[in-house]
Coordinates of C-alpha atoms in Angstrom, one line a residue:
Chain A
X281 CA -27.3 18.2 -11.3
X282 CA -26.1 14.8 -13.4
X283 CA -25.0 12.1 -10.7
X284 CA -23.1 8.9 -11.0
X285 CA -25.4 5.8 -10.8
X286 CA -25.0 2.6 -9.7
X287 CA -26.8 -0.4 -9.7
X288 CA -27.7 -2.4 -7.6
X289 CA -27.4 -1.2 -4.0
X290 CA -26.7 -4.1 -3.0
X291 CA -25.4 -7.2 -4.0
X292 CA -25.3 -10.6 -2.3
X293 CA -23.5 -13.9 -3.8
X294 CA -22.0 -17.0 -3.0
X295 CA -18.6 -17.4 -3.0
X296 CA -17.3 -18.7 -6.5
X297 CA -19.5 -17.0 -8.2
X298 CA -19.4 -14.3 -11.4
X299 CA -20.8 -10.7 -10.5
X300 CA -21.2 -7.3 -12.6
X301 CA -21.4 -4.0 -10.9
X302 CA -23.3 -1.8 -12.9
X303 CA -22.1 2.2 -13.4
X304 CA -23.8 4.9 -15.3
X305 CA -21.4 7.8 -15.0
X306 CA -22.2 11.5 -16.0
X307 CA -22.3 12.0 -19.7
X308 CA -20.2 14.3 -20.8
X309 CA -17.5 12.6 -18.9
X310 CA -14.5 10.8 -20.4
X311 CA -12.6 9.0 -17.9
X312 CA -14.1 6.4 -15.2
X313 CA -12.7 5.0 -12.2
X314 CA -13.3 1.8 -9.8
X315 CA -12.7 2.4 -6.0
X316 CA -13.7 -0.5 -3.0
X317 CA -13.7 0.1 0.5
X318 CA -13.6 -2.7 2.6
X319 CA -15.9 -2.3 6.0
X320 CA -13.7 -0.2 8.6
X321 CA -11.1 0.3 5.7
X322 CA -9.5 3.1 3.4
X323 CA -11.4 3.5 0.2
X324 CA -8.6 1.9 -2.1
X325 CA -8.4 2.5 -5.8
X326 CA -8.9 -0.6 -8.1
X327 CA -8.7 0.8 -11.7
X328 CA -9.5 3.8 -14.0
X329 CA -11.0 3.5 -17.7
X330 CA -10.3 6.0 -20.7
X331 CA -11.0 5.7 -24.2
X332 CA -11.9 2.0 -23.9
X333 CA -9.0 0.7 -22.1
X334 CA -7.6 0.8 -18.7
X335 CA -5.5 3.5 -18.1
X336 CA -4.3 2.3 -14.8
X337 CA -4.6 -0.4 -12.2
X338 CA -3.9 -1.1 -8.3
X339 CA -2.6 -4.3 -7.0
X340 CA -6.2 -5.2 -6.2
X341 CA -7.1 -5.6 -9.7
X342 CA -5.8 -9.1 -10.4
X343 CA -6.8 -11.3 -13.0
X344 CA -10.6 -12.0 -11.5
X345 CA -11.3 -8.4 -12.0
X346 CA -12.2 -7.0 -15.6
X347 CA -14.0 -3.7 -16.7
X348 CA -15.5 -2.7 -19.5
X349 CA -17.9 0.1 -21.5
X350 CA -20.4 -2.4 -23.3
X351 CA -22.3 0.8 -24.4
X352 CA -22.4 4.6 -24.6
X353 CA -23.3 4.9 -20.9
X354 CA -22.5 2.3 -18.9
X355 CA -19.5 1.0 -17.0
X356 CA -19.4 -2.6 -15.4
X357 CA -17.0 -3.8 -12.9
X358 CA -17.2 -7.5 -13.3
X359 CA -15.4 -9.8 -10.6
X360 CA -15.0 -13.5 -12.1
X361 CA -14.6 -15.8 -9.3
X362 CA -16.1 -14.0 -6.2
X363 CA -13.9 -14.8 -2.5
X364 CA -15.4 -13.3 0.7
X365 CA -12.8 -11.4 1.1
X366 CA -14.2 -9.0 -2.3
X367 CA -16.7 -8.1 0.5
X368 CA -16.7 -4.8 0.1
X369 CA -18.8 -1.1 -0.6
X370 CA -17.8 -0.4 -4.5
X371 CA -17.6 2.9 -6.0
X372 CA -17.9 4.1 -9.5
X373 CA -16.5 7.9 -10.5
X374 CA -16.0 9.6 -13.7
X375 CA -14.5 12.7 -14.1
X376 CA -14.3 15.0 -17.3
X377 CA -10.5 15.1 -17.4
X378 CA -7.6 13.0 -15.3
X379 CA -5.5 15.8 -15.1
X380 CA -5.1 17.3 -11.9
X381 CA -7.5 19.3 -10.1
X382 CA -10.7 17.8 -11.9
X383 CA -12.8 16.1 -9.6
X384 CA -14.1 13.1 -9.4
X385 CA -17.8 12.4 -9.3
X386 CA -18.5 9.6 -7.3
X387 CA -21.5 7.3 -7.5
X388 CA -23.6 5.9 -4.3
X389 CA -21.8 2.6 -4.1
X390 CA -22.6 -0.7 -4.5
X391 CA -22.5 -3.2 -1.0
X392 CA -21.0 -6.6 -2.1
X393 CA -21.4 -9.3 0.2
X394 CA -19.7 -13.1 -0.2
X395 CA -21.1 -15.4 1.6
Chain B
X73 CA 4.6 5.3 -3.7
X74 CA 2.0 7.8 -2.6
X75 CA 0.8 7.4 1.5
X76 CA -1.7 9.5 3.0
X77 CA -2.4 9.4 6.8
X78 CA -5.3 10.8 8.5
X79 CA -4.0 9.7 12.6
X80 CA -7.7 10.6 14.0
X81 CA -10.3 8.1 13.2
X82 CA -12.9 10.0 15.7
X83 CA -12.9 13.7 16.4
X84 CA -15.8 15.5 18.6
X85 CA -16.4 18.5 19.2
X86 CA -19.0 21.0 20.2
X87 CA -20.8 23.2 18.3
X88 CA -19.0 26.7 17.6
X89 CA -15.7 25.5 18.6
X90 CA -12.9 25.1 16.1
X91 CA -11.9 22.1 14.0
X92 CA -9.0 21.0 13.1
X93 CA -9.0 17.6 11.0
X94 CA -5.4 16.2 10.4
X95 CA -3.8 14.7 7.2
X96 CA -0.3 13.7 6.4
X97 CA 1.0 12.7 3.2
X98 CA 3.9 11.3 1.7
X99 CA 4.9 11.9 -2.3
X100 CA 8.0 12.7 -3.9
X101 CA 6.3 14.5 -6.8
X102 CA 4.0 17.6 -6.7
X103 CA 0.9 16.1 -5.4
X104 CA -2.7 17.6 -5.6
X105 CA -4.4 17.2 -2.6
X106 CA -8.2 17.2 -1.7
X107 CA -10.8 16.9 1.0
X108 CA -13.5 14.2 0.4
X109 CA -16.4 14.4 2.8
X110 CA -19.8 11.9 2.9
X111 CA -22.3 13.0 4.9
X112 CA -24.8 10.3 6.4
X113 CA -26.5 8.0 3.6
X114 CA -24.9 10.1 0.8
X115 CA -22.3 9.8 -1.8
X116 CA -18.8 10.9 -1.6
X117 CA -18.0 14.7 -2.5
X118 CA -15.7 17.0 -3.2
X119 CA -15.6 19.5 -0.6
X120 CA -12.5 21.5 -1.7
X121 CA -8.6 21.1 -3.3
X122 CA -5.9 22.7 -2.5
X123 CA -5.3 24.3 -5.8
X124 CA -8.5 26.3 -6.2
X125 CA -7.6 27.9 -2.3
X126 CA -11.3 28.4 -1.7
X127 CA -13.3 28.1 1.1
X128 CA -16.4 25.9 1.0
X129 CA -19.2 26.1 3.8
X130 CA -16.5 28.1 6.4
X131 CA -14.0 25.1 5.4
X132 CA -10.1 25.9 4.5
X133 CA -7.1 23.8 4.2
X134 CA -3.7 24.9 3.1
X135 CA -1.1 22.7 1.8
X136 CA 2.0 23.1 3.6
X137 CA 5.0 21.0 1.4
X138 CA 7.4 21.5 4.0
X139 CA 5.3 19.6 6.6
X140 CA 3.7 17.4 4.0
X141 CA 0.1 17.8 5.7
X142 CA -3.0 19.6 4.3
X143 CA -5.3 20.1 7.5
X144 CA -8.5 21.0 7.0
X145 CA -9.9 23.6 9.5
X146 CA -13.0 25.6 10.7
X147 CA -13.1 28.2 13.1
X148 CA -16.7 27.3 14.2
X149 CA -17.9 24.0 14.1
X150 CA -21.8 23.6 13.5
X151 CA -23.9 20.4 13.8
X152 CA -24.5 19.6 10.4
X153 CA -20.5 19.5 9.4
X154 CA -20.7 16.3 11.4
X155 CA -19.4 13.5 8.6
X156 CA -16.9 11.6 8.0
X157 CA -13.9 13.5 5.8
X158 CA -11.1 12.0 3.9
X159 CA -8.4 13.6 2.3
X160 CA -6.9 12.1 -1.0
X161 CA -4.1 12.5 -3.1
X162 CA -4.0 12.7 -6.6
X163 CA -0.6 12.0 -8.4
X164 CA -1.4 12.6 -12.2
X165 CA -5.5 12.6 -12.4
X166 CA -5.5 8.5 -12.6
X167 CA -6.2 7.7 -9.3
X168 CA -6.8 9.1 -5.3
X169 CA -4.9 7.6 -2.6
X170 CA -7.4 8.6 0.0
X171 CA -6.5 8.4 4.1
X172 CA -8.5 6.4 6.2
X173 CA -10.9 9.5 7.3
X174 CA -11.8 11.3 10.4
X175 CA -15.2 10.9 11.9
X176 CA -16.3 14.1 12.7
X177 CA -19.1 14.8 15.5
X178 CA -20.5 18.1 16.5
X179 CA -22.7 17.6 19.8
X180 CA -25.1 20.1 20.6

């Protein structure tokens, strides 16, 4: 069965400094989606991705967040200027459709830590 | 804006006894609610939505508007159902407002 990927694991950087979250989401699939979840925290919702733009964005997703599709297949998460407080697991998904009752696929995560 | 709530970060239970994991939400539209679960060292997955009405591994949940909750419920627990399950809300297929999950543990 086609899964989400993500890559790497885990990431560890020091505070100030540029990271890229890598996604490969499942191929047929149209519409892609950031989540975080901070340790001991909800998994929040930071942005979703169709047809080369974004589609829609939380609070979260300030200026030091971007996203983009440099390819066919993947999906990046890029945070600018990393603060420790970005600590957090991140989650790729992709889903055929937005509208309702599609589900999202979601990808293993990728463990961010600031230091 | 969209809330979900799930009030029971921990819930145990032994094995063959009923389950009964809470969620509360608040949205003034039609919402389409679902139950999320991860499962030790694995990825996040759908284990059912409330439109479809199915059962999934002895799993239900109704949707009841007037209360605003979608509980998710088993009538016999079994030891490898214990993970942790969140329930999410999807307001027009952009994002999920997920709760803050229930821990569930089914002891021998």
């Amino acid at each position: 069965e086609p899964e989400v990927t993500q890559t790497p694991s885990h990431q560890v950087t020091q505070m100030g400094q540029e990271v890229i979250l890598h996604c490969v989401p499942i191929s047929n699939h149209l519409y892609f989606y950031w989540y975080r979840q901070i340790l001991g925290q909800k998994v929040e919702f930071l942005v979703s991705f169709y047809n080369n733009e974004i589609s829609e964005k939380s609070e979260i997703f300030d200026d030091q967040f971007s996203v983009e599709r440099p390819d066919g297949s993947n999906f990046t998460l890029k945070i600018r200027s990393t603060k420790l407080e970005d600590s957090a697991m991140y989650f790729c998904a992709s889903s055929e459709n937005p509208s309702m009752s599609y589900e999202q696929y979601f990808g293993p995560g990728t463990r961010l830590t600031v230091t | 804006a969209q809330r979900v709530t799930q009030p029971e970060k921990l819930l145990s239970v032994f094995k063959g006894a009923p389950v009964e994991l809470k969620c509360n939400y608040s949205y003034s539209g039609s919402p389409e609610l679902f139950w999320y679960v991860q499962y030790s060292r694995q990825r996040l997955q759908l284990l059912l939505r409330h439109i479809s009405r199915e059962s999934i591994k002895g799993f239900t949940a109704d949707l009841n508007k007037g209360e605003t909750s979608f509980h998710l419920k088993k009538p016999f627990a079994q030891e490898e159902d214990s993970a942790m399950y969140y329930c999410a809300l999807d307001n027009a297929g952009n994002m999920l407002t997920f709760g803050g999950g229930t821990r569930l543990m089914v002891k021998p």
